[in-house]
Amino acid sequence: MDTTNNGGRRALVVGLGVSEIATALRLRQIGWTPVIIERAADRRSGGYFIALFGAGRAAAQRLGILDNLTWRTRRD
């Protein structure tokens, strides 16, 4: 993370779940420095299941991540 001075605007983000990642990303995009703390030692190995419909797809588009998401289909 870039540690340049941005006028002192910092925000504490507690945890690193899906909503916290999105919050930290958006804060960074608007010029804040997110300070993230997480209790877990490692990432979840199973990943996250996220279903994006309507507002969720629009939010991912506004964050600039929609085109980088990996789409998976159910395999029986």
CSV table of C-alpha atoms in Angstrom, one decimal:
chain,number,residue,atom,x,y,z
A,1,MET,CA,0.0,0.0,0.0
A,2,ASP,CA,1.2,3.5,-0.8
A,3,THR,CA,2.0,5.3,2.4
A,4,THR,CA,2.2,8.9,1.1
A,5,ASN,CA,0.6,11.6,3.1
A,6,ASN,CA,-3.0,12.2,1.9
A,7,GLY,CA,-3.9,15.0,4.3
A,8,GLY,CA,-4.2,12.6,7.2
A,9,ARG,CA,-7.5,11.0,6.2
A,10,ARG,CA,-7.3,7.5,7.5
A,11,ALA,CA,-10.0,5.0,8.3
A,12,LEU,CA,-9.8,1.9,10.4
A,13,VAL,CA,-11.3,-1.2,8.7
A,14,VAL,CA,-11.9,-4.1,11.1
A,15,GLY,CA,-11.8,-7.5,9.5
A,16,LEU,CA,-11.2,-8.5,5.9
A,17,GLY,CA,-14.4,-10.0,4.7
A,18,VAL,CA,-16.1,-9.2,1.5
A,19,SER,CA,-17.7,-6.0,2.7
A,20,GLU,CA,-14.5,-4.8,4.4
A,21,ILE,CA,-12.5,-5.4,1.3
A,22,ALA,CA,-15.0,-3.4,-0.7
A,23,THR,CA,-15.0,-0.6,1.9
A,24,ALA,CA,-11.2,-0.4,2.0
A,25,LEU,CA,-11.0,-0.4,-1.8
A,26,ARG,CA,-13.6,2.4,-2.1
A,27,LEU,CA,-11.9,4.5,0.7
A,28,ARG,CA,-8.6,4.1,-1.2
A,29,GLN,CA,-10.2,5.2,-4.5
A,30,ILE,CA,-11.6,8.4,-2.9
A,31,GLY,CA,-8.2,9.3,-1.4
A,32,TRP,CA,-8.4,7.9,2.1
A,33,THR,CA,-5.8,5.5,3.6
A,34,PRO,CA,-7.6,2.5,5.0
A,35,VAL,CA,-5.9,0.9,7.9
A,36,ILE,CA,-6.9,-2.8,8.0
A,37,ILE,CA,-6.7,-5.1,10.9
A,38,GLU,CA,-7.6,-8.8,10.7
A,39,ARG,CA,-7.4,-11.4,13.4
A,40,ALA,CA,-7.1,-14.5,11.1
A,41,ALA,CA,-3.6,-15.5,10.3
A,42,ASP,CA,-4.3,-16.6,6.7
A,43,ARG,CA,-6.9,-16.2,3.9
A,44,ARG,CA,-9.8,-18.6,3.8
A,45,SER,CA,-8.7,-21.4,1.5
A,46,GLY,CA,-12.2,-22.1,0.3
A,47,GLY,CA,-12.8,-18.6,-1.1
A,48,TYR,CA,-16.1,-16.7,-0.9
A,49,PHE,CA,-19.3,-17.4,-2.7
A,50,ILE,CA,-20.9,-14.2,-3.9
A,51,ALA,CA,-24.0,-14.0,-6.0
A,52,LEU,CA,-24.2,-10.7,-7.7
A,53,PHE,CA,-27.6,-9.5,-8.9
A,54,GLY,CA,-28.9,-6.1,-9.7
A,55,ALA,CA,-27.5,-3.7,-7.1
A,56,GLY,CA,-24.6,-6.0,-6.4
A,57,ARG,CA,-23.5,-6.0,-10.0
A,58,ALA,CA,-23.8,-2.3,-10.1
A,59,ALA,CA,-21.7,-1.8,-7.0
A,60,ALA,CA,-19.0,-4.1,-8.4
A,61,GLN,CA,-19.0,-2.1,-11.6
A,62,ARG,CA,-18.7,1.2,-9.7
A,63,LEU,CA,-15.8,-0.3,-7.7
A,64,GLY,CA,-14.1,-1.2,-11.0
A,65,ILE,CA,-13.8,-4.9,-10.2
A,66,LEU,CA,-16.7,-6.4,-12.1
A,67,ASP,CA,-14.6,-7.3,-15.2
A,68,ASN,CA,-12.0,-9.0,-13.0
A,69,LEU,CA,-14.3,-11.3,-11.2
A,70,THR,CA,-14.0,-15.0,-12.0
A,71,TRP,CA,-17.4,-16.4,-12.9
A,72,ARG,CA,-18.0,-20.0,-11.8
A,73,THR,CA,-20.9,-22.3,-12.5
A,74,ARG,CA,-22.1,-25.1,-10.4
A,75,ARG,CA,-20.7,-28.5,-11.2
A,76,ASP,CA,-22.7,-31.6,-10.1
